[in-house]
Amino acid sequence: MATAFSSDGEAVLRRELGPAAAPPAPRGDLDGFYEMGRAVAFVRGRGFRKVALQFPDELLADAATVAARIEAETGAEVYVLGDTTYGSCCVDEVAAEHACAEAVLHYGPACLSPCRKLPVLHIFGKQPLDIGRCAEAFRELYADRQSRVVVLSDVVYAHAMGELEQQLCPEYPNTVFSRVVYGDPPDPALPGEERQFGRQFLVEAPEGLQDCAMFYVGTEGLTLTNFMLTWNRCSFSSFDPTTNCGRRETLNVNRALMRRLYLVERARDARVVGILVGTLGVAGYLDVLQHLRELLRRAGKRSYTLAVGKPNPAKLANFLEVDVFVLVACAQNSLLDSSDFYQPVVTPYELELACNPAREWTGNYLTDFRDLLPGACAHVELPPAIPAAEAIPDVSLITGEMRATHICDPPASQLPSSTALACRDQTNALAEISPAASFLESRSWQGLEQQLGQTPVSKAVQGRRGIAIAYEDEGREQS
C-alpha cells in the first residue's frame, strides 16, 4: 500500500520518451468513455469560464484531446493538471486554484471524499466488464439463492451494475446493490441504511450488516482492503474484471487488525507526534488537524504539523525527533503501509485509540477522519482531566516501561515549551527556543556547513550528466 500512495520515482526517471503507447484498457470512442456530453453540459449549464481537468497517470495520454474537445464545445478556458499534490483519487483543489479554475472535472478512480470549495464533476471512465461472466462467478460463489449479499464495485465499473442487478435480483431476492453517491447525501439516513465511502445501500437483514456477505467487483487494491477492514465482520468475495475470475478473499483481517493495534501501542508510547497533512481538498481536514492537536496536547504529547506532499521513507527520515506520524488523508489513502518507514504512520482513528481513554476498541474500524469530529456518528468526548498523582499507571506492551494514559490539562499560566524564552547573548536579548532546535543541537551531524567566506570562488565547470541514480560516468569511475 505504500507504493500506491507514493514511490521513490525511479520508474519515472528511467522511463524513455517515445511515441504514445496504446491505452492500458480498451476504451472505445472517447465520447462514451469520457462522457463528453455530460462534461460539456456541466460546464455550459453552470456557466463556468475556466475549468481544470484532473487525470490519473494512466489516462494522461488522452488529456490533450479531451481538453481540446471541451474547450471547443463550451468556449471555456481549460487547464490540465499536470501532477497531483497528494493521491490521484482526491480532487486536487490546490492545483486547480493555482489556475484560478472555477470547477474541476475529475477523471478516473475516485475516493468520492467531499470537497471544500470548488464544484466537482466525477467522470470515472467506463471500464469494460463482462457482465455474463461476473453473474456466473456470483452464482458459483453463492450457491444458496437465499444468501444475503451486498454487491459493491469500484467506481470505474459502476456503469454496469444496473445490468448486473437485472440479471441477479430475480434469482437472489436478498441481494442488495450499492449505489455510488457524490458528496454528503442531504437527507438523513433511513433505518438500516449504510452510507460510507461514497456508497449507499439498504440492509434489511435481522442482524444488520454483519449478517451479510460482501461481493466486490473490481481489482485488488486499497479500495478492497479499506472495505474489508471497515466491514471486518463480513465475509468477502470478489470478481476481477481484468482476469474474469471470481474468488473468496483470503486476506487475514484479524492479522491485519492486530498489526494496526500494534501501531496503536506505538502511538501510546510516543512522546513526539508528527501530523502529516495528506490532503488539502477533503472537507473537514482543518477541523481534524485542530482536533488532533488538542488531543495530543491533552495527552501530554508534543506535536508538529508537517506538509511534505506524498510521504515516503526518505522524506520522513528527516524528522528524527518524531516518534510516530499520523496521516490525515482521505479514507482510501489513510491506510499507509509504513513497514518500510523508520517510524510508524498511523491513522487519526488509531491515534484516538491511543490518546483518548474514553474511546475503546469495539471491533469497528474507521478510516474516514470526519467520523471522529464533534457531531459525527463516532465522536467520543475527551474525559475530564485528572491530577497526575491520581492517574492509574500503565505498562507499555512494547518497552515494558511505565507510562501515564490519563488526560492532563496544564494550567493556563504555563507556557508550552515551543514558546519558552531564553537569553541569547550577554546583551540580555531574548530568543525563542523551540524543541526541534534543541533536538537539532544535540545531533552529532547537523547538515552541510555553509562555510561562508571560506570557500574560494571558481568559474563554472562541466558537471556530471544523467540522473542521480545513474550518472553516465559512474561506470568508468568504478572501473
Short mmCIF file of C-alpha atoms in Angstrom, two decimals:
data_model
loop_
_atom_site.label_atom_id
_atom_site.label_comp_id
_atom_site.label_asym_id
_atom_site.label_seq_id
_atom_site.Cartn_x
_atom_site.Cartn_y
_atom_site.Cartn_z
CA MET A 1 0.00 0.00 0.00
CA ALA A 2 2.95 2.33 0.47
CA THR A 3 3.76 2.29 -3.24
CA ALA A 4 0.16 3.04 -4.13
CA PHE A 5 0.30 6.38 -2.34
CA SER A 6 3.92 7.30 -3.06
CA SER A 7 7.06 5.92 -4.67
CA ASP A 8 10.74 6.75 -4.99
CA GLY A 9 10.20 7.88 -8.59
CA GLU A 10 12.81 5.55 -10.08
CA ALA A 11 10.40 4.19 -12.70
CA VAL A 12 9.59 7.70 -13.92
CA LEU A 13 13.24 8.74 -14.01
CA ARG A 14 14.24 5.72 -16.07
CA ARG A 15 11.28 5.93 -18.46
CA GLU A 16 12.29 6.81 -22.02
CA LEU A 17 10.22 9.20 -24.08
CA GLY A 18 8.78 7.90 -27.32
CA PRO A 19 5.56 7.60 -29.29
CA ALA A 20 2.41 7.44 -27.23
CA ALA A 21 1.69 3.88 -26.20
CA ALA A 22 -1.69 2.24 -26.56
CA PRO A 23 -4.08 2.77 -23.62
CA PRO A 24 -3.91 0.06 -20.96
CA ALA A 25 -7.60 -0.78 -21.32
CA PRO A 26 -9.83 -0.71 -24.40
CA ARG A 27 -11.88 2.47 -24.17
CA GLY A 28 -13.72 2.55 -27.47
CA ASP A 29 -14.69 6.05 -28.52
CA LEU A 30 -13.73 8.97 -26.33
CA ASP A 31 -17.30 10.27 -26.25
CA GLY A 32 -18.53 7.16 -24.47
CA PHE A 33 -15.58 6.51 -22.21
CA TYR A 34 -15.15 10.12 -21.04
CA GLU A 35 -18.86 11.02 -21.22
CA MET A 36 -18.16 14.13 -23.25
CA GLY A 37 -21.82 15.09 -23.39
CA ARG A 38 -22.16 15.13 -19.61
CA ALA A 39 -18.92 17.09 -19.22
CA VAL A 40 -19.97 19.72 -21.76
CA ALA A 41 -23.42 20.03 -20.17
CA PHE A 42 -21.84 20.52 -16.75
CA VAL A 43 -19.59 23.36 -17.94
CA ARG A 44 -22.26 25.04 -20.04
CA GLY A 45 -25.09 24.63 -17.55
CA ARG A 46 -23.15 26.20 -14.70
CA GLY A 47 -21.65 28.93 -16.87
CA PHE A 48 -18.04 28.18 -15.96
CA ARG A 49 -15.44 30.18 -17.88
CA LYS A 50 -12.34 28.44 -16.54
CA VAL A 51 -12.18 24.75 -15.58
CA ALA A 52 -9.45 22.28 -14.63
CA LEU A 53 -9.23 18.67 -15.77
CA GLN A 54 -7.57 16.14 -13.45
CA PHE A 55 -6.42 12.79 -14.91
CA PRO A 56 -4.59 9.86 -13.30
CA ASP A 57 -1.30 8.86 -14.89
CA GLU A 58 -2.81 6.02 -16.91
CA LEU A 59 -5.27 8.37 -18.66
CA LEU A 60 -2.98 11.33 -19.32
CA ALA A 61 -2.43 10.22 -22.92
CA ASP A 62 -5.96 11.42 -23.76
CA ALA A 63 -5.82 14.63 -21.70
CA ALA A 64 -4.96 16.98 -24.58
CA THR A 65 -7.69 15.56 -26.84
CA VAL A 66 -10.36 15.73 -24.15
CA ALA A 67 -9.35 19.26 -23.13
CA ALA A 68 -9.45 20.49 -26.74
CA ARG A 69 -12.92 18.99 -27.27
CA ILE A 70 -14.35 20.58 -24.13
CA GLU A 71 -12.75 23.92 -24.92
CA ALA A 72 -14.12 23.89 -28.48
CA GLU A 73 -17.67 22.95 -27.45
CA THR A 74 -18.02 25.20 -24.41
CA GLY A 75 -15.77 28.18 -25.09
CA ALA A 76 -14.35 27.85 -21.58
CA GLU A 77 -10.67 28.07 -20.78
CA VAL A 78 -9.47 24.54 -19.92
CA TYR A 79 -6.39 23.57 -17.91
CA VAL A 80 -4.97 20.07 -17.44
CA LEU A 81 -3.46 19.49 -14.00
CA GLY A 82 -0.02 18.03 -14.62
CA ASP A 83 0.54 16.44 -11.21
CA THR A 84 -1.50 15.83 -8.08
CA THR A 85 -0.42 17.25 -4.74
CA TYR A 86 -1.41 14.03 -2.96
CA GLY A 87 -3.25 10.90 -4.13
CA SER A 88 -4.83 10.98 -7.60
CA CYS A 89 -8.12 9.67 -6.17
CA CYS A 90 -8.65 13.02 -4.38
CA VAL A 91 -9.75 16.19 -6.13
CA ASP A 92 -6.71 18.49 -6.21
CA GLU A 93 -8.29 21.81 -5.34
CA VAL A 94 -4.88 23.34 -4.59
CA ALA A 95 -3.58 22.84 -8.13
CA ALA A 96 -6.93 23.94 -9.58
CA GLU A 97 -6.85 27.17 -7.57
CA HIS A 98 -3.37 27.93 -8.92
CA ALA A 99 -5.03 28.19 -12.32
CA CYS A 100 -7.96 30.16 -10.84
CA ALA A 101 -10.31 27.41 -12.02
CA GLU A 102 -13.99 27.70 -11.15
CA ALA A 103 -14.62 23.93 -11.25
CA VAL A 104 -12.82 20.60 -11.55
CA LEU A 105 -13.58 17.67 -13.83
CA HIS A 106 -12.06 14.65 -12.10
CA TYR A 107 -11.40 11.60 -14.31
CA GLY A 108 -10.68 8.02 -13.32
CA PRO A 109 -10.87 6.24 -9.93
CA ALA A 110 -12.01 8.45 -7.07
CA CYS A 111 -12.37 8.17 -3.31
CA LEU A 112 -15.51 10.37 -3.50
CA SER A 113 -14.48 12.44 -0.49
CA PRO A 114 -16.48 15.69 -0.30
CA CYS A 115 -14.57 18.79 -1.37
CA ARG A 116 -14.33 22.07 0.47
CA LYS A 117 -14.67 24.78 -2.17
CA LEU A 118 -14.90 24.00 -5.87
CA PRO A 119 -17.76 22.27 -7.72
CA VAL A 120 -16.64 18.86 -8.99
CA LEU A 121 -17.86 16.54 -11.73
CA HIS A 122 -16.66 12.94 -11.39
CA ILE A 123 -16.20 11.01 -14.64
CA PHE A 124 -14.89 7.59 -13.74
CA GLY A 125 -14.37 6.22 -17.21
CA LYS A 126 -16.46 3.25 -18.27
CA GLN A 127 -14.06 0.35 -17.97
CA PRO A 128 -15.31 -2.83 -19.72
CA LEU A 129 -16.99 -5.56 -17.67
CA ASP A 130 -18.11 -8.99 -18.85
CA ILE A 131 -21.47 -8.96 -17.08
CA GLY A 132 -22.34 -12.52 -18.08
CA ARG A 133 -19.10 -13.91 -16.63
CA CYS A 134 -19.48 -11.76 -13.50
CA ALA A 135 -23.00 -13.13 -12.91
CA GLU A 136 -21.72 -16.66 -13.46
CA ALA A 137 -18.95 -16.15 -10.90
CA PHE A 138 -21.51 -14.80 -8.42
CA ARG A 139 -23.63 -17.94 -8.83
CA GLU A 140 -20.59 -20.15 -8.27
CA LEU A 141 -19.65 -18.32 -5.07
CA TYR A 142 -23.20 -18.17 -3.67
CA ALA A 143 -25.00 -21.41 -4.47
CA ASP A 144 -27.74 -20.65 -1.93
CA ARG A 145 -30.29 -18.43 -3.69
CA GLN A 146 -31.42 -17.01 -0.33
CA SER A 147 -27.96 -15.66 0.51
CA ARG A 148 -27.87 -12.13 1.86
CA VAL A 149 -25.22 -10.37 -0.21
CA VAL A 150 -24.26 -6.72 -0.65
CA VAL A 151 -22.71 -6.00 -4.06
CA LEU A 152 -20.02 -3.31 -4.08
CA SER A 153 -17.96 -2.14 -7.03
CA ASP A 154 -15.05 0.04 -7.96
CA VAL A 155 -16.34 3.31 -9.36
CA VAL A 156 -14.97 2.55 -12.84
CA TYR A 157 -17.43 -0.38 -13.09
CA ALA A 158 -20.42 1.40 -11.55
CA HIS A 159 -21.94 1.97 -15.01
CA ALA A 160 -22.53 -1.79 -15.42
CA MET A 161 -24.11 -2.50 -12.02
CA GLY A 162 -27.65 -1.82 -13.24
CA GLU A 163 -27.47 -4.55 -15.87
CA LEU A 164 -25.84 -6.96 -13.41
CA GLU A 165 -28.64 -6.25 -10.94
CA GLN A 166 -31.26 -7.10 -13.57
CA GLN A 167 -29.62 -10.50 -14.10
CA LEU A 168 -29.14 -11.47 -10.45
CA CYS A 169 -32.01 -9.98 -8.44
CA PRO A 170 -34.73 -12.30 -9.85
CA GLU A 171 -32.63 -15.28 -8.68
CA TYR A 172 -31.32 -13.71 -5.45
CA PRO A 173 -34.14 -11.76 -3.76
CA ASN A 174 -31.97 -10.90 -0.73
CA THR A 175 -29.14 -9.38 -2.75
CA VAL A 176 -28.63 -5.61 -2.37
CA PHE A 177 -26.71 -3.47 -4.86
CA SER A 178 -24.90 -0.39 -3.58
CA ARG A 179 -25.27 2.93 -5.33
CA VAL A 180 -22.45 5.41 -5.88
CA VAL A 181 -23.25 8.86 -4.48
CA TYR A 182 -21.21 12.07 -4.73
CA GLY A 183 -20.58 14.10 -1.62
CA ASP A 184 -22.68 14.04 1.52
CA PRO A 185 -26.30 12.97 0.99
CA PRO A 186 -28.59 15.82 2.10
CA ASP A 187 -31.31 13.56 3.51
CA PRO A 188 -30.93 11.71 6.83
CA ALA A 189 -30.15 8.01 6.56
CA LEU A 190 -33.03 5.56 6.77
CA PRO A 191 -33.06 2.75 9.38
CA GLY A 192 -30.66 0.05 8.21
CA GLU A 193 -29.14 2.26 5.52
CA GLU A 194 -25.36 2.35 5.18
CA ARG A 195 -23.54 5.36 3.71
CA GLN A 196 -19.79 5.09 3.54
CA PHE A 197 -17.01 5.69 1.03
CA GLY A 198 -19.42 7.21 -1.48
CA ARG A 199 -21.62 4.09 -1.45
CA GLN A 200 -25.19 3.85 -0.26
CA PHE A 201 -27.25 0.70 0.31
CA LEU A 202 -30.14 -0.50 2.48
CA VAL A 203 -29.68 -3.63 4.62
CA GLU A 204 -32.80 -5.42 5.87
CA ALA A 205 -31.07 -8.42 7.49
CA PRO A 206 -32.17 -9.21 11.10
CA GLU A 207 -28.63 -8.75 12.49
CA GLY A 208 -27.80 -5.84 10.23
CA LEU A 209 -24.74 -5.70 8.03
CA GLN A 210 -22.84 -8.37 9.96
CA ASP A 211 -25.44 -10.90 8.76
CA CYS A 212 -24.50 -10.22 5.12
CA ALA A 213 -21.70 -11.23 2.79
CA MET A 214 -19.92 -8.77 0.50
CA PHE A 215 -19.29 -9.24 -3.22
CA TYR A 216 -16.83 -6.74 -4.71
CA VAL A 217 -16.46 -6.06 -8.43
CA GLY A 218 -13.02 -4.63 -9.10
CA THR A 219 -9.32 -5.33 -8.96
CA GLU A 220 -7.38 -5.97 -5.78
CA GLY A 221 -6.13 -2.79 -4.15
CA LEU A 222 -6.62 -0.15 -1.49
CA THR A 223 -10.37 0.13 -2.06
CA LEU A 224 -10.99 -3.55 -1.34
CA THR A 225 -8.64 -3.54 1.66
CA ASN A 226 -10.41 -0.50 3.06
CA PHE A 227 -13.79 -2.21 2.70
CA MET A 228 -12.57 -5.41 4.35
CA LEU A 229 -11.08 -3.65 7.38
CA THR A 230 -14.12 -1.41 7.85
CA TRP A 231 -16.68 -4.19 7.49
CA ASN A 232 -14.42 -6.78 9.13
CA ARG A 233 -17.29 -8.93 10.41
CA CYS A 234 -18.49 -9.74 6.89
CA SER A 235 -17.10 -12.41 4.58
CA PHE A 236 -15.84 -11.06 1.26
CA SER A 237 -15.72 -12.40 -2.28
CA SER A 238 -14.61 -10.56 -5.40
CA PHE A 239 -14.66 -10.62 -9.18
CA ASP A 240 -11.66 -9.23 -11.04
CA PRO A 241 -12.81 -7.82 -14.43
CA THR A 242 -9.26 -7.88 -15.81
CA THR A 243 -8.95 -11.66 -15.35
CA ASN A 244 -12.68 -12.56 -15.33
CA CYS A 245 -12.09 -14.67 -12.21
CA GLY A 246 -14.09 -14.76 -9.01
CA ARG A 247 -12.70 -15.85 -5.65
CA ARG A 248 -13.28 -15.80 -1.92
CA GLU A 249 -11.00 -13.24 -0.35
CA THR A 250 -8.43 -14.83 1.96
CA LEU A 251 -6.95 -11.66 3.49
CA ASN A 252 -6.43 -12.41 7.17
CA VAL A 253 -8.40 -9.47 8.51
CA ASN A 254 -7.66 -10.39 12.12
CA ARG A 255 -3.94 -10.36 11.42
CA ALA A 256 -4.22 -7.00 9.65
CA LEU A 257 -6.14 -5.57 12.61
CA MET A 258 -3.53 -6.93 15.02
CA ARG A 259 -0.89 -5.08 13.03
CA ARG A 260 -2.91 -1.87 13.27
CA LEU A 261 -3.42 -2.37 17.03
CA TYR A 262 0.35 -2.77 17.40
CA LEU A 263 0.69 0.67 15.82
CA VAL A 264 -1.79 1.99 18.39
CA GLU A 265 0.54 0.74 21.11
CA ARG A 266 3.45 2.52 19.42
CA ALA A 267 1.39 5.72 19.41
CA ARG A 268 0.73 5.34 23.15
CA ASP A 269 4.49 5.19 23.78
CA ALA A 270 5.25 8.18 21.56
CA ARG A 271 6.21 11.48 23.10
CA VAL A 272 6.55 13.49 19.87
CA VAL A 273 3.95 13.05 17.11
CA GLY A 274 4.17 14.42 13.59
CA ILE A 275 0.80 15.27 12.00
CA LEU A 276 1.17 14.69 8.24
CA VAL A 277 -1.15 16.75 6.06
CA GLY A 278 -2.15 14.26 3.38
CA THR A 279 -4.97 16.27 1.84
CA LEU A 280 -5.89 19.91 1.30
CA GLY A 281 -9.14 19.27 -0.54
CA VAL A 282 -11.26 16.97 1.63
CA ALA A 283 -13.86 18.84 3.64
CA GLY A 284 -13.11 18.97 7.36
CA TYR A 285 -9.34 18.45 7.16
CA LEU A 286 -8.64 21.70 9.06
CA ASP A 287 -11.09 20.66 11.77
CA VAL A 288 -9.43 17.28 12.25
CA LEU A 289 -5.99 18.90 12.38
CA GLN A 290 -7.16 21.11 15.22
CA HIS A 291 -8.85 18.13 16.86
CA LEU A 292 -5.64 16.06 16.76
CA ARG A 293 -3.52 18.94 18.11
CA GLU A 294 -5.87 19.34 21.06
CA LEU A 295 -5.99 15.59 21.63
CA LEU A 296 -2.20 15.37 21.73
CA ARG A 297 -1.88 18.43 23.95
CA ARG A 298 -4.34 16.97 26.46
CA ALA A 299 -2.49 13.65 26.33
CA GLY A 300 0.78 15.39 27.24
CA LYS A 301 2.43 14.75 23.87
CA ARG A 302 4.26 17.26 21.69
CA SER A 303 3.06 17.61 18.10
CA TYR A 304 4.32 19.11 14.86
CA THR A 305 2.24 19.66 11.73
CA LEU A 306 4.12 18.68 8.56
CA ALA A 307 3.15 19.24 4.91
CA VAL A 308 5.51 17.10 2.85
CA GLY A 309 3.29 16.21 -0.13
CA LYS A 310 3.24 12.49 -0.85
CA PRO A 311 5.01 10.84 2.11
CA ASN A 312 7.82 8.37 1.55
CA PRO A 313 10.55 6.92 3.81
CA ALA A 314 13.22 9.36 2.62
CA LYS A 315 11.13 12.43 3.43
CA LEU A 316 10.01 11.31 6.88
CA ALA A 317 13.51 10.14 7.82
CA ASN A 318 14.46 13.83 8.10
CA PHE A 319 12.37 14.16 11.28
CA LEU A 320 14.32 12.00 13.71
CA GLU A 321 12.78 13.65 16.76
CA VAL A 322 9.31 12.36 15.79
CA ASP A 323 8.36 9.03 17.39
CA VAL A 324 5.24 8.35 15.32
CA PHE A 325 3.37 10.05 12.47
CA VAL A 326 -0.38 10.39 11.95
CA LEU A 327 -1.58 10.80 8.37
CA VAL A 328 -4.61 12.99 7.70
CA ALA A 329 -5.76 11.82 4.28
CA CYS A 330 -8.85 10.55 2.52
CA ALA A 331 -10.31 7.22 3.63
CA GLN A 332 -8.69 5.40 0.72
CA ASN A 333 -5.14 6.68 1.40
CA SER A 334 -5.20 6.65 5.21
CA LEU A 335 -4.08 3.01 5.49
CA LEU A 336 -0.47 3.64 4.56
CA ASP A 337 1.77 0.60 4.92
CA SER A 338 4.66 2.02 6.94
CA SER A 339 6.73 -1.16 7.19
CA ASP A 340 9.47 0.49 5.10
CA PHE A 341 9.44 3.70 7.17
CA TYR A 342 11.77 4.45 10.07
CA GLN A 343 8.83 5.40 12.27
CA PRO A 344 5.26 4.08 12.04
CA VAL A 345 2.44 6.00 10.37
CA VAL A 346 -1.00 5.68 11.99
CA THR A 347 -4.47 6.91 11.12
CA PRO A 348 -6.41 9.55 13.11
CA TYR A 349 -8.67 6.80 14.48
CA GLU A 350 -5.67 4.83 15.74
CA LEU A 351 -4.27 7.96 17.39
CA GLU A 352 -7.63 8.45 19.12
CA LEU A 353 -7.49 4.88 20.42
CA ALA A 354 -4.04 5.65 21.81
CA CYS A 355 -4.70 9.05 23.36
CA ASN A 356 -8.39 9.18 24.29
CA PRO A 357 -9.07 6.93 27.33
CA ALA A 358 -12.81 7.21 26.70
CA ARG A 359 -12.56 5.53 23.30
CA GLU A 360 -12.48 1.75 23.44
CA TRP A 361 -11.83 -0.82 20.73
CA THR A 362 -15.22 -2.28 19.73
CA GLY A 363 -14.19 -4.22 16.63
CA ASN A 364 -15.33 -1.45 14.30
CA TYR A 365 -12.55 0.18 12.31
CA LEU A 366 -12.83 3.75 10.99
CA THR A 367 -10.81 5.20 8.13
CA ASP A 368 -12.80 8.40 7.47
CA PHE A 369 -11.43 11.09 9.78
CA ARG A 370 -14.70 13.04 9.57
CA ASP A 371 -16.36 10.36 11.71
CA LEU A 372 -14.19 11.49 14.66
CA LEU A 373 -15.22 15.14 14.64
CA PRO A 374 -17.80 16.61 17.06
CA GLY A 375 -21.30 15.91 15.83
CA ALA A 376 -20.26 12.87 13.80
CA CYS A 377 -21.52 9.34 14.40
CA ALA A 378 -18.34 8.06 16.06
CA HIS A 379 -17.24 11.14 18.02
CA VAL A 380 -16.18 10.46 21.63
CA GLU A 381 -15.66 13.33 24.04
CA LEU A 382 -12.42 13.52 25.99
CA PRO A 383 -12.86 12.61 29.68
CA PRO A 384 -12.22 15.25 32.36
CA ALA A 385 -8.62 15.90 33.28
CA ILE A 386 -7.31 14.30 36.47
CA PRO A 387 -4.19 15.13 38.50
CA ALA A 388 -1.11 13.13 37.63
CA ALA A 389 -0.93 11.78 41.21
CA GLU A 390 -4.36 10.15 40.82
CA ALA A 391 -3.70 8.67 37.39
CA ILE A 392 -3.64 4.89 37.08
CA PRO A 393 -0.22 3.84 35.76
CA ASP A 394 0.04 1.68 32.69
CA VAL A 395 2.77 -0.59 31.34
CA SER A 396 3.84 -0.45 27.72
CA LEU A 397 3.39 -3.76 25.94
CA ILE A 398 6.41 -2.93 23.74
CA THR A 399 9.04 -1.44 26.05
CA GLY A 400 7.77 -2.73 29.40
CA GLU A 401 8.14 0.76 30.91
CA MET A 402 5.57 2.62 32.99
CA ARG A 403 3.58 5.32 31.26
CA ALA A 404 0.68 7.63 32.03
CA THR A 405 -2.51 7.26 29.98
CA HIS A 406 -4.61 9.98 31.59
CA ILE A 407 -5.80 13.25 30.11
CA CYS A 408 -3.99 16.24 31.58
CA ASP A 409 -4.91 19.90 31.42
CA PRO A 410 -1.91 22.17 32.02
CA PRO A 411 -2.68 25.49 33.74
CA ALA A 412 -3.22 28.48 31.51
CA SER A 413 -0.26 30.31 33.05
CA GLN A 414 2.15 27.57 31.97
CA LEU A 415 3.62 28.38 28.59
CA PRO A 416 4.16 25.48 26.20
CA SER A 417 7.79 24.62 25.55
CA SER A 418 7.60 25.87 21.97
CA THR A 419 7.28 29.49 23.23
CA ALA A 420 9.88 29.31 26.00
CA LEU A 421 12.27 32.27 26.04
CA ALA A 422 15.94 32.34 26.98
CA CYS A 423 18.81 34.83 26.96
CA ARG A 424 20.51 34.83 23.58
CA ASP A 425 23.72 36.66 24.49
CA GLN A 426 25.26 38.95 27.09
CA THR A 427 23.06 41.86 25.98
CA ASN A 428 20.11 40.03 27.58
CA ALA A 429 18.28 39.85 24.26
CA LEU A 430 15.58 37.20 24.27
CA ALA A 431 15.45 34.37 21.77
CA GLU A 432 12.83 31.70 21.24
CA ILE A 433 13.98 28.13 21.94
CA SER A 434 11.95 25.52 20.09
CA PRO A 435 12.09 21.80 20.93
CA ALA A 436 13.06 20.99 17.35
CA ALA A 437 16.02 23.39 17.51
CA SER A 438 17.13 21.89 20.81
CA PHE A 439 16.97 18.40 19.32
CA LEU A 440 18.97 19.57 16.30
CA GLU A 441 21.72 20.93 18.54
CA SER A 442 22.06 17.53 20.20
CA ARG A 443 22.65 15.71 16.90
CA SER A 444 26.15 14.63 16.01
CA TRP A 445 25.50 15.64 12.37
CA GLN A 446 23.56 18.83 11.72
CA GLY A 447 23.73 19.09 7.94
CA LEU A 448 26.17 20.62 5.49
CA GLU A 449 28.22 23.54 6.75
CA GLN A 450 27.90 26.71 4.68
CA GLN A 451 31.44 27.97 5.41
CA LEU A 452 30.56 31.46 4.16
CA GLY A 453 33.62 33.39 3.01
CA GLN A 454 35.91 30.36 3.35
CA THR A 455 35.25 28.61 0.04
CA PRO A 456 37.16 30.19 -2.88
CA VAL A 457 35.13 31.46 -5.84
CA SER A 458 35.65 29.47 -9.06
CA LYS A 459 34.29 29.55 -12.58
CA ALA A 460 31.53 27.24 -13.68
CA VAL A 461 32.78 23.84 -14.84
CA GLN A 462 31.20 20.98 -16.75
CA GLY A 463 29.10 18.88 -14.37
CA ARG A 464 28.02 15.26 -14.46
CA ARG A 465 25.40 14.10 -16.95
CA GLY A 466 22.47 11.80 -16.38
CA ILE A 467 20.18 11.29 -13.41
CA ALA A 468 21.22 10.96 -9.80
CA ILE A 469 20.74 7.19 -9.64
CA ALA A 470 22.79 6.51 -12.79
CA TYR A 471 25.28 9.17 -13.96
CA GLU A 472 26.88 8.47 -17.34
CA ASP A 473 30.45 8.41 -15.97
CA GLU A 474 29.79 6.24 -12.92
CA GLY A 475 30.76 3.01 -14.70
CA ARG A 476 34.11 4.43 -15.83
CA GLU A 477 34.95 5.74 -12.39
CA GLN A 478 34.30 2.36 -10.77
CA SER A 479 36.50 0.59 -13.35
#
